[in-house]
PDB file of C-alpha atoms in Angstrom:
ATOM      1  CA  MET A   1     -17.967-167.003-135.634  1.00 65.00           C
ATOM      2  CA  SER A   2     -15.406-165.981-132.231  1.00 83.00           C
ATOM      3  CA  GLY A   3     -14.385-168.488-129.909  1.00 87.00           C
ATOM      4  CA  ARG A   4     -17.332-167.077-127.153  1.00 87.00           C
ATOM      5  CA  ALA A   5     -19.979-167.829-129.742  1.00 85.00           C
ATOM      6  CA  VAL A   6     -18.631-171.399-130.180  1.00 89.00           C
ATOM      7  CA  VAL A   7     -18.953-171.842-126.007  1.00 91.00           C
ATOM      8  CA  ARG A   8     -22.123-170.358-126.550  1.00 89.00           C
ATOM      9  CA  THR A   9     -23.812-172.080-129.221  1.00 89.00           C
ATOM     10  CA  PHE A  10     -22.177-175.421-127.647  1.00 92.00           C
ATOM     11  CA  GLY A  11     -24.053-174.783-123.835  1.00 92.00           C
ATOM     12  CA  GLU A  12     -27.047-174.033-125.370  1.00 92.00           C
ATOM     13  CA  VAL A  13     -26.720-178.026-127.388  1.00 93.00           C
ATOM     14  CA  LEU A  14     -26.339-179.189-124.077  1.00 95.00           C
ATOM     15  CA  ILE A  15     -28.921-177.473-122.605  1.00 94.00           C
ATOM     16  CA  THR A  16     -31.402-178.772-125.303  1.00 94.00           C
ATOM     17  CA  ALA A  17     -30.365-182.172-125.075  1.00 96.00           C
ATOM     18  CA  GLY A  18     -31.088-181.995-121.201  1.00 97.00           C
ATOM     19  CA  ALA A  19     -34.089-180.318-120.997  1.00 96.00           C
ATOM     20  CA  LEU A  20     -35.107-183.154-124.045  1.00 96.00           C
ATOM     21  CA  LEU A  21     -34.164-186.514-122.012  1.00 95.00           C
ATOM     22  CA  LEU A  22     -35.901-184.846-118.701  1.00 96.00           C
ATOM     23  CA  LEU A  23     -39.097-184.522-121.170  1.00 96.00           C
ATOM     24  CA  PHE A  24     -38.404-188.047-122.090  1.00 95.00           C
ATOM     25  CA  VAL A  25     -38.516-189.832-118.864  1.00 94.00           C
ATOM     26  CA  ALA A  26     -41.669-187.662-117.254  1.00 96.00           C
ATOM     27  CA  TYR A  27     -42.842-188.806-120.956  1.00 96.00           C
ATOM     28  CA  GLN A  28     -42.280-192.729-119.823  1.00 93.00           C
ATOM     29  CA  VAL A  29     -42.563-192.634-116.361  1.00 93.00           C
ATOM     30  CA  TRP A  30     -46.191-190.360-116.368  1.00 95.00           C
ATOM     31  CA  TRP A  31     -47.762-189.572-119.725  1.00 96.00           C
ATOM     32  CA  THR A  32     -47.607-193.551-120.653  1.00 95.00           C
ATOM     33  CA  ASN A  33     -49.279-194.337-117.226  1.00 96.00           C
ATOM     34  CA  VAL A  34     -51.878-191.568-117.752  1.00 96.00           C
ATOM     35  CA  VAL A  35     -52.809-193.186-121.475  1.00 95.00           C
ATOM     36  CA  ALA A  36     -52.372-196.797-119.919  1.00 96.00           C
ATOM     37  CA  ASN A  37     -54.796-195.807-117.195  1.00 96.00           C
ATOM     38  CA  ARG A  38     -57.339-194.833-119.097  1.00 96.00           C
ATOM     39  CA  ALA A  39     -57.603-197.170-121.021  1.00 96.00           C
ATOM     40  CA  VAL A  40     -57.404-199.947-118.791  1.00 97.00           C
ATOM     41  CA  ALA A  41     -60.084-198.016-116.563  1.00 97.00           C
ATOM     42  CA  ALA A  42     -62.418-198.104-119.364  1.00 97.00           C
ATOM     43  CA  GLN A  43     -62.062-201.485-120.675  1.00 96.00           C
ATOM     44  CA  THR A  44     -62.495-202.692-116.862  1.00 97.00           C
ATOM     45  CA  ASN A  45     -65.294-201.196-116.684  1.00 96.00           C
ATOM     46  CA  ARG A  46     -67.026-202.552-119.867  1.00 95.00           C
ATOM     47  CA  LEU A  47     -66.162-205.499-118.983  1.00 95.00           C
ATOM     48  CA  LEU A  48     -67.013-206.138-115.349  1.00 94.00           C
ATOM     49  CA  ASN A  49     -70.578-204.310-116.713  1.00 93.00           C
ATOM     50  CA  GLN A  50     -69.939-207.529-119.838  1.00 91.00           C
ATOM     51  CA  PHE A  51     -69.239-210.084-117.152  1.00 91.00           C
ATOM     52  CA  GLU A  52     -72.538-209.234-114.894  1.00 87.00           C
ATOM     53  CA  HIS A  53     -74.693-208.220-116.885  1.00 85.00           C
ATOM     54  CA  PRO A  54     -73.839-211.483-119.865  1.00 78.00           C
ATOM     55  CA  PRO A  55     -75.712-211.011-123.079  1.00 73.00           C
ATOM     56  CA  PRO A  56     -78.493-213.033-123.880  1.00 72.00           C
ATOM     57  CA  GLY A  57     -78.008-215.958-124.954  1.00 66.00           C
ATOM     58  CA  LEU A  58     -74.293-216.595-124.748  1.00 61.00           C
ATOM     59  CA  GLY A  59     -74.102-219.751-125.087  1.00 59.00           C
ATOM     60  CA  PRO A  60     -71.252-222.618-123.026  1.00 57.00           C
ATOM     61  CA  GLY A  61     -68.068-222.782-123.288  1.00 56.00           C
ATOM     62  CA  PRO A  62     -65.637-219.394-124.285  1.00 57.00           C
ATOM     63  CA  SER A  63     -66.633-216.582-126.476  1.00 66.00           C
ATOM     64  CA  PRO A  64     -64.123-216.054-129.851  1.00 78.00           C
ATOM     65  CA  VAL A  65     -61.655-213.152-129.301  1.00 89.00           C
ATOM     66  CA  GLU A  66     -60.828-211.034-131.666  1.00 91.00           C
ATOM     67  CA  PRO A  67     -56.852-209.495-131.268  1.00 94.00           C
ATOM     68  CA  GLY A  68     -56.599-206.264-128.964  1.00 94.00           C
ATOM     69  CA  GLN A  69     -59.534-207.446-127.911  1.00 94.00           C
ATOM     70  CA  ALA A  70     -60.387-207.381-123.325  1.00 96.00           C
ATOM     71  CA  PHE A  71     -61.312-210.194-122.616  1.00 95.00           C
ATOM     72  CA  ALA A  72     -60.625-211.104-119.170  1.00 96.00           C
ATOM     73  CA  LEU A  73     -60.377-209.677-115.093  1.00 96.00           C
ATOM     74  CA  MET A  74     -56.839-210.684-114.030  1.00 97.00           C
ATOM     75  CA  TYR A  75     -57.001-210.217-109.657  1.00 96.00           C
ATOM     76  CA  ASN A  76     -54.081-211.291-107.093  1.00 94.00           C
ATOM     77  CA  THR A  77     -54.464-209.558-103.871  1.00 87.00           C
ATOM     78  CA  ALA A  78     -50.354-211.283-103.437  1.00 92.00           C
ATOM     79  CA  LEU A  79     -50.637-207.167-105.864  1.00 93.00           C
ATOM     80  CA  GLY A  80     -52.912-205.643-103.981  1.00 88.00           C
ATOM     81  CA  ASP A  81     -56.657-206.453-102.212  1.00 85.00           C
ATOM     82  CA  HIS A  82     -58.374-204.637-105.277  1.00 89.00           C
ATOM     83  CA  TRP A  83     -55.164-204.888-107.783  1.00 94.00           C
ATOM     84  CA  ASN A  84     -57.352-206.123-111.543  1.00 95.00           C
ATOM     85  CA  ARG A  85     -56.302-205.868-114.413  1.00 97.00           C
ATOM     86  CA  PRO A  86     -57.984-206.008-118.134  1.00 97.00           C
ATOM     87  CA  VAL A  87     -55.734-208.709-120.703  1.00 97.00           C
ATOM     88  CA  VAL A  88     -56.126-207.888-123.581  1.00 97.00           C
ATOM     89  CA  GLN A  89     -55.791-210.170-126.959  1.00 96.00           C
ATOM     90  CA  GLY A  90     -52.011-210.122-128.537  1.00 95.00           C
ATOM     91  CA  VAL A  91     -49.034-208.829-127.340  1.00 94.00           C
ATOM     92  CA  THR A  92     -47.924-205.999-129.458  1.00 92.00           C
ATOM     93  CA  LEU A  93     -46.621-203.157-127.631  1.00 90.00           C
ATOM     94  CA  ALA A  94     -49.748-201.844-128.321  1.00 92.00           C
ATOM     95  CA  ASP A  95     -52.062-204.249-126.679  1.00 94.00           C
ATOM     96  CA  LEU A  96     -49.492-204.069-123.718  1.00 94.00           C
ATOM     97  CA  ALA A  97     -49.936-200.793-124.014  1.00 93.00           C
ATOM     98  CA  ARG A  98     -53.479-201.407-122.932  1.00 95.00           C
ATOM     99  CA  GLY A  99     -53.376-204.038-120.209  1.00 95.00           C
ATOM    100  CA  ILE A 100     -51.639-207.383-119.967  1.00 97.00           C
ATOM    101  CA  GLY A 101     -51.105-208.979-123.315  1.00 96.00           C
ATOM    102  CA  HIS A 102     -52.177-212.842-123.632  1.00 97.00           C
ATOM    103  CA  TYR A 103     -49.910-214.769-126.017  1.00 95.00           C
ATOM    104  CA  PRO A 104     -52.367-215.198-128.545  1.00 94.00           C
ATOM    105  CA  GLN A 105     -51.006-218.876-129.717  1.00 93.00           C
ATOM    106  CA  THR A 106     -51.115-220.035-126.151  1.00 95.00           C
ATOM    107  CA  ALA A 107     -54.485-222.059-124.195  1.00 96.00           C
ATOM    108  CA  MET A 108     -57.605-219.270-122.782  1.00 96.00           C
ATOM    109  CA  PRO A 109     -58.078-219.319-119.324  1.00 96.00           C
ATOM    110  CA  GLY A 110     -59.417-222.467-117.899  1.00 95.00           C
ATOM    111  CA  GLN A 111     -58.006-224.677-121.228  1.00 95.00           C
ATOM    112  CA  VAL A 112     -55.256-227.445-120.738  1.00 96.00           C
ATOM    113  CA  GLY A 113     -52.309-225.832-121.727  1.00 96.00           C
ATOM    114  CA  ASN A 114     -50.189-222.569-121.082  1.00 97.00           C
ATOM    115  CA  PHE A 115     -52.041-219.610-120.526  1.00 97.00           C
ATOM    116  CA  ALA A 116     -49.665-217.593-120.717  1.00 97.00           C
ATOM    117  CA  VAL A 117     -49.950-213.493-120.300  1.00 96.00           C
ATOM    118  CA  ALA A 118     -47.674-210.588-120.230  1.00 96.00           C
ATOM    119  CA  GLY A 119     -46.859-207.370-118.927  1.00 95.00           C
ATOM    120  CA  HIS A 120     -45.041-204.238-118.459  1.00 94.00           C
ATOM    121  CA  ARG A 121     -43.219-204.154-115.366  1.00 93.00           C
ATOM    122  CA  ALA A 122     -42.665-200.435-116.000  1.00 91.00           C
ATOM    123  CA  THR A 123     -43.954-197.656-117.575  1.00 91.00           C
ATOM    124  CA  ASN A 124     -47.589-197.869-119.774  1.00 93.00           C
ATOM    125  CA  GLY A 125     -49.787-199.091-117.058  1.00 94.00           C
ATOM    126  CA  GLU A 126     -47.128-201.416-114.978  1.00 94.00           C
ATOM    127  CA  PRO A 127     -49.645-204.092-114.307  1.00 95.00           C
ATOM    128  CA  PHE A 128     -46.625-205.984-113.120  1.00 96.00           C
ATOM    129  CA  ALA A 129     -44.221-203.638-110.984  1.00 94.00           C
ATOM    130  CA  TYR A 130     -44.243-205.484-108.088  1.00 95.00           C
ATOM    131  CA  LEU A 131     -44.470-209.255-109.747  1.00 96.00           C
ATOM    132  CA  ASP A 132     -41.668-209.845-108.047  1.00 95.00           C
ATOM    133  CA  ARG A 133     -43.699-210.144-104.521  1.00 95.00           C
ATOM    134  CA  VAL A 134     -45.745-212.569-106.133  1.00 96.00           C
ATOM    135  CA  GLY A 135     -44.032-216.059-104.380  1.00 96.00           C
ATOM    136  CA  ARG A 136     -45.147-219.932-105.103  1.00 96.00           C
ATOM    137  CA  GLY A 137     -48.187-220.556-102.736  1.00 95.00           C
ATOM    138  CA  ASP A 138     -49.883-216.952-104.055  1.00 96.00           C
ATOM    139  CA  ASP A 139     -52.886-216.582-106.035  1.00 95.00           C
ATOM    140  CA  VAL A 140     -53.645-215.573-109.412  1.00 97.00           C
ATOM    141  CA  ILE A 141     -57.498-215.895-110.309  1.00 97.00           C
ATOM    142  CA  VAL A 142     -58.568-215.051-113.830  1.00 97.00           C
ATOM    143  CA  ARG A 143     -62.009-213.933-114.485  1.00 96.00           C
ATOM    144  CA  THR A 144     -64.252-213.778-117.933  1.00 93.00           C
ATOM    145  CA  ASP A 145     -67.202-214.178-118.736  1.00 89.00           C
ATOM    146  CA  LEU A 146     -68.330-217.376-117.811  1.00 87.00           C
ATOM    147  CA  SER A 147     -66.316-218.117-114.958  1.00 93.00           C
ATOM    148  CA  TRP A 148     -63.469-218.008-112.337  1.00 96.00           C
ATOM    149  CA  PHE A 149     -60.264-219.338-112.548  1.00 97.00           C
ATOM    150  CA  VAL A 150     -58.203-219.690-109.106  1.00 97.00           C
ATOM    151  CA  TYR A 151     -54.306-220.541-109.894  1.00 97.00           C
ATOM    152  CA  ARG A 152     -51.784-221.428-107.503  1.00 97.00           C
ATOM    153  CA  VAL A 153     -47.900-220.354-108.032  1.00 97.00           C
ATOM    154  CA  THR A 154     -45.764-222.724-108.375  1.00 97.00           C
ATOM    155  CA  ASP A 155     -42.389-221.504-109.589  1.00 96.00           C
ATOM    156  CA  VAL A 156     -40.931-218.155-110.116  1.00 97.00           C
ATOM    157  CA  SER A 157     -37.796-217.897-111.961  1.00 96.00           C
ATOM    158  CA  ILE A 158     -36.081-215.039-113.833  1.00 96.00           C
ATOM    159  CA  VAL A 159     -34.944-216.613-117.468  1.00 95.00           C
ATOM    160  CA  ALA A 160     -33.541-215.166-120.257  1.00 93.00           C
ATOM    161  CA  PRO A 161     -35.526-213.201-123.326  1.00 91.00           C
ATOM    162  CA  THR A 162     -35.120-216.116-125.804  1.00 91.00           C
ATOM    163  CA  ASP A 163     -35.790-218.754-124.047  1.00 92.00           C
ATOM    164  CA  VAL A 164     -39.462-218.902-125.293  1.00 93.00           C
ATOM    165  CA  ASP A 165     -40.666-222.470-124.009  1.00 93.00           C
ATOM    166  CA  VAL A 166     -41.609-221.137-120.514  1.00 95.00           C
ATOM    167  CA  ILE A 167     -44.819-219.806-122.686  1.00 95.00           C
ATOM    168  CA  ASP A 168     -44.455-223.814-124.465  1.00 95.00           C
ATOM    169  CA  PRO A 169     -48.498-225.997-123.053  1.00 96.00           C
ATOM    170  CA  VAL A 170     -45.831-227.225-120.460  1.00 96.00           C
ATOM    171  CA  PRO A 171     -43.254-224.901-119.891  1.00 95.00           C
ATOM    172  CA  GLY A 172     -39.305-226.408-120.853  1.00 90.00           C
ATOM    173  CA  ARG A 173     -40.397-229.014-122.556  1.00 91.00           C
ATOM    174  CA  PRO A 174     -41.097-228.223-126.192  1.00 90.00           C
ATOM    175  CA  GLY A 175     -43.562-230.094-128.397  1.00 90.00           C
ATOM    176  CA  ALA A 176     -44.929-231.745-125.413  1.00 93.00           C
ATOM    177  CA  VAL A 177     -48.938-232.749-125.116  1.00 95.00           C
ATOM    178  CA  PRO A 178     -49.945-230.806-121.810  1.00 96.00           C
ATOM    179  CA  ASN A 179     -52.305-232.627-119.683  1.00 95.00           C
ATOM    180  CA  GLU A 180     -52.364-229.857-116.739  1.00 96.00           C
ATOM    181  CA  GLN A 181     -54.409-225.848-117.208  1.00 97.00           C
ATOM    182  CA  LEU A 182     -51.363-223.734-116.324  1.00 97.00           C
ATOM    183  CA  ILE A 183     -50.992-220.363-116.681  1.00 98.00           C
ATOM    184  CA  THR A 184     -47.386-218.443-117.074  1.00 97.00           C
ATOM    185  CA  LEU A 185     -46.825-214.395-116.836  1.00 97.00           C
ATOM    186  CA  THR A 186     -43.759-212.813-117.950  1.00 95.00           C
ATOM    187  CA  THR A 187     -42.182-209.208-117.675  1.00 94.00           C
ATOM    188  CA  CYS A 188     -39.104-207.425-117.940  1.00 92.00           C
ATOM    189  CA  SER A 189     -36.484-208.405-115.187  1.00 89.00           C
ATOM    190  CA  PRO A 190     -35.044-206.220-113.748  1.00 90.00           C
ATOM    191  CA  ARG A 191     -37.568-203.696-113.254  1.00 90.00           C
ATOM    192  CA  TRP A 192     -36.062-200.640-114.741  1.00 88.00           C
ATOM    193  CA  ALA A 193     -33.921-202.556-117.929  1.00 84.00           C
ATOM    194  CA  SER A 194     -34.530-205.985-119.893  1.00 83.00           C
ATOM    195  CA  TYR A 195     -32.045-207.687-120.227  1.00 88.00           C
ATOM    196  CA  ALA A 196     -33.813-210.452-118.797  1.00 92.00           C
ATOM    197  CA  ARG A 197     -37.714-212.412-117.688  1.00 94.00           C
ATOM    198  CA  LEU A 198     -39.585-212.859-114.425  1.00 95.00           C
ATOM    199  CA  ILE A 199     -41.664-215.539-115.189  1.00 96.00           C
ATOM    200  CA  VAL A 200     -43.875-216.703-112.875  1.00 97.00           C
ATOM    201  CA  HIS A 201     -46.170-219.974-113.106  1.00 97.00           C
ATOM    202  CA  GLY A 202     -48.665-221.349-111.465  1.00 97.00           C
ATOM    203  CA  VAL A 203     -51.525-224.266-112.088  1.00 98.00           C
ATOM    204  CA  LEU A 204     -55.209-224.421-111.836  1.00 97.00           C
ATOM    205  CA  VAL A 205     -56.498-225.735-108.572  1.00 97.00           C
ATOM    206  CA  ALA A 206     -60.669-224.268-109.081  1.00 96.00           C
ATOM    207  CA  THR A 207     -63.448-223.249-111.023  1.00 96.00           C
ATOM    208  CA  SER A 208     -66.214-221.662-110.483  1.00 94.00           C
ATOM    209  CA  PRO A 209     -69.396-219.959-112.260  1.00 92.00           C
ATOM    210  CA  GLU A 210     -69.531-215.609-112.159  1.00 88.00           C
ATOM    211  CA  SER A 211     -71.828-216.015-110.138  1.00 88.00           C
ATOM    212  CA  ALA A 212     -69.564-217.520-107.228  1.00 91.00           C
ATOM    213  CA  PRO A 213     -66.765-215.753-107.283  1.00 92.00           C
ATOM    214  CA  PRO A 214     -63.339-217.478-105.332  1.00 92.00           C
ATOM    215  CA  ALA A 215     -63.502-215.757-101.176  1.00 88.00           C
ATOM    216  CA  ALA A 216     -60.357-214.503-102.174  1.00 85.00           C
ATOM    217  CA  VAL A 217     -61.911-211.245-104.255  1.00 85.00           C
ATOM    218  CA  GLY A 218     -64.885-211.364-102.320  1.00 74.00           C
ATOM    219  CA  GLY A 219     -67.357-213.588-102.374  1.00 68.00           C
ATOM    220  CA  GLY A 220     -68.391-216.647-100.199  1.00 57.00           C
TER     221      GLY A 220
ATOM    222  CA  MET B   1     -25.747-164.824-131.734  1.00 60.00           C
ATOM    223  CA  THR B   2     -27.086-168.089-130.771  1.00 80.00           C
ATOM    224  CA  VAL B   3     -30.165-169.441-131.176  1.00 85.00           C
ATOM    225  CA  TYR B   4     -32.232-168.807-127.838  1.00 88.00           C
ATOM    226  CA  ALA B   5     -30.730-164.732-127.926  1.00 88.00           C
ATOM    227  CA  SER B   6     -31.979-164.827-131.621  1.00 90.00           C
ATOM    228  CA  LEU B   7     -35.534-166.506-130.691  1.00 90.00           C
ATOM    229  CA  TRP B   8     -36.159-164.095-128.152  1.00 91.00           C
ATOM    230  CA  ARG B   9     -34.858-161.373-130.733  1.00 91.00           C
ATOM    231  CA  HIS B  10     -37.710-161.809-133.607  1.00 91.00           C
ATOM    232  CA  LEU B  11     -40.233-162.141-130.843  1.00 91.00           C
ATOM    233  CA  PRO B  12     -42.305-159.256-131.332  1.00 89.00           C
ATOM    234  CA  GLY B  13     -44.456-156.670-128.328  1.00 90.00           C
ATOM    235  CA  PRO B  14     -42.933-156.108-125.473  1.00 93.00           C
ATOM    236  CA  TRP B  15     -41.116-158.330-122.710  1.00 92.00           C
ATOM    237  CA  PRO B  16     -44.336-159.679-121.640  1.00 93.00           C
ATOM    238  CA  VAL B  17     -45.648-160.737-124.965  1.00 94.00           C
ATOM    239  CA  LYS B  18     -42.693-162.353-125.737  1.00 94.00           C
ATOM    240  CA  VAL B  19     -42.732-164.334-123.030  1.00 94.00           C
ATOM    241  CA  ILE B  20     -45.890-165.059-124.098  1.00 95.00           C
ATOM    242  CA  CYS B  21     -45.148-166.148-127.109  1.00 94.00           C
ATOM    243  CA  CYS B  22     -43.005-168.446-125.382  1.00 94.00           C
ATOM    244  CA  VAL B  23     -45.108-170.224-123.059  1.00 96.00           C
ATOM    245  CA  VAL B  24     -46.380-171.076-125.808  1.00 96.00           C
ATOM    246  CA  LEU B  25     -44.137-172.195-128.559  1.00 95.00           C
ATOM    247  CA  ALA B  26     -42.890-174.212-125.105  1.00 94.00           C
ATOM    248  CA  MET B  27     -46.067-175.964-124.856  1.00 97.00           C
ATOM    249  CA  GLY B  28     -46.590-176.732-128.506  1.00 97.00           C
ATOM    250  CA  LEU B  29     -42.969-178.170-129.082  1.00 95.00           C
ATOM    251  CA  VAL B  30     -44.144-180.277-125.422  1.00 96.00           C
ATOM    252  CA  ALA B  31     -46.548-181.266-127.222  1.00 96.00           C
ATOM    253  CA  LEU B  32     -45.326-182.214-130.515  1.00 97.00           C
ATOM    254  CA  LEU B  33     -42.745-184.697-128.098  1.00 96.00           C
ATOM    255  CA  PHE B  34     -45.646-186.047-125.869  1.00 96.00           C
ATOM    256  CA  LEU B  35     -47.801-187.171-129.070  1.00 95.00           C
ATOM    257  CA  VAL B  36     -45.053-188.039-132.264  1.00 96.00           C
ATOM    258  CA  VAL B  37     -42.015-187.737-131.771  1.00 96.00           C
ATOM    259  CA  PHE B  38     -41.610-189.858-128.179  1.00 95.00           C
ATOM    260  CA  PRO B  39     -43.971-192.469-129.274  1.00 93.00           C
ATOM    261  CA  TRP B  40     -42.597-192.708-132.548  1.00 93.00           C
ATOM    262  CA  LEU B  41     -39.169-193.637-130.357  1.00 92.00           C
ATOM    263  CA  ASP B  42     -40.335-195.600-127.804  1.00 88.00           C
ATOM    264  CA  PRO B  43     -40.700-199.038-129.094  1.00 86.00           C
ATOM    265  CA  ARG B  44     -37.402-198.061-130.700  1.00 86.00           C
ATOM    266  CA  LEU B  45     -35.655-198.458-127.098  1.00 83.00           C
ATOM    267  CA  PRO B  46     -34.731-201.607-125.112  1.00 77.00           C
ATOM    268  CA  PHE B  47     -36.262-200.885-121.951  1.00 75.00           C
ATOM    269  CA  ASN B  48     -39.793-201.891-121.893  1.00 73.00           C
ATOM    270  CA  HIS B  49     -39.334-205.425-124.658  1.00 78.00           C
ATOM    271  CA  VAL B  50     -41.577-207.693-121.260  1.00 76.00           C
ATOM    272  CA  THR B  51     -42.165-211.234-123.745  1.00 83.00           C
ATOM    273  CA  VAL B  52     -40.506-213.671-124.229  1.00 81.00           C
ATOM    274  CA  SER B  53     -39.518-213.901-128.343  1.00 78.00           C
ATOM    275  CA  ALA B  54     -36.921-216.595-130.528  1.00 62.00           C
ATOM    276  CA  ALA B  55     -36.193-212.789-132.425  1.00 48.00           C
ATOM    277  CA  LEU B  56     -34.804-210.286-129.674  1.00 40.00           C
ATOM    278  CA  VAL B  57     -37.517-208.114-129.610  1.00 37.00           C
ATOM    279  CA  ALA B  58     -40.768-207.479-128.609  1.00 39.00           C
ATOM    280  CA  THR B  59     -43.581-209.143-130.790  1.00 33.00           C
TER     281      THR B  59
END
């Protein structure tokens, strides 16, 4: 092979590698959002329909939830007047690509303990893209088939990815017996990397039936 | 002879047909990447981990 052919082949390899990298960026920042937003819209419609027209014979208390099933809607006025996203049972990447994921070992909405969820900060629908705008005193509202739960943010912090005690029933105190109804939101920090976690804690301040939404989301 | 030059030479027909063939091939390649290769690669890269877990992997 002549020297010129070597240089040309090397150039082609570089151009191909560059094109592949650009395509992967397009996949990440555009295509994963297209796919996730489609799934989010379908689940949101199904949940709204289910909440507004509950099937007859629905007993009191939360219904059992299957892994991967969307079972709640989260509203957050700090993220936008009309911001809402479905909450899916589980935190596998497949679950997180369809909404906010609920850590299955933690409490359900409104229960004593810690209702802990995770969401993407970038790509895959990026529900928590702007979670850093949520501050102390803001409300995180969770809607289930029977109730609205209003949690007020008490604490925002950035921790190591291995700090699992933030989702304990009493955050930071493993094994302690809870007596409060808490919420914890986790996402990656900084937004386009993964070497830390942004954590938002809140405490339940109000509960109302499905028929009486809180004022922040258009109720009386 | 380089890869792209030999591809161009082996495509049949006059140049407009070659261009159409190239576009179809490129679209097929992009579809393969977006639907198979990138979804497989994505969880293996350390960009999208949002959960807290004891092991340093997304759970």
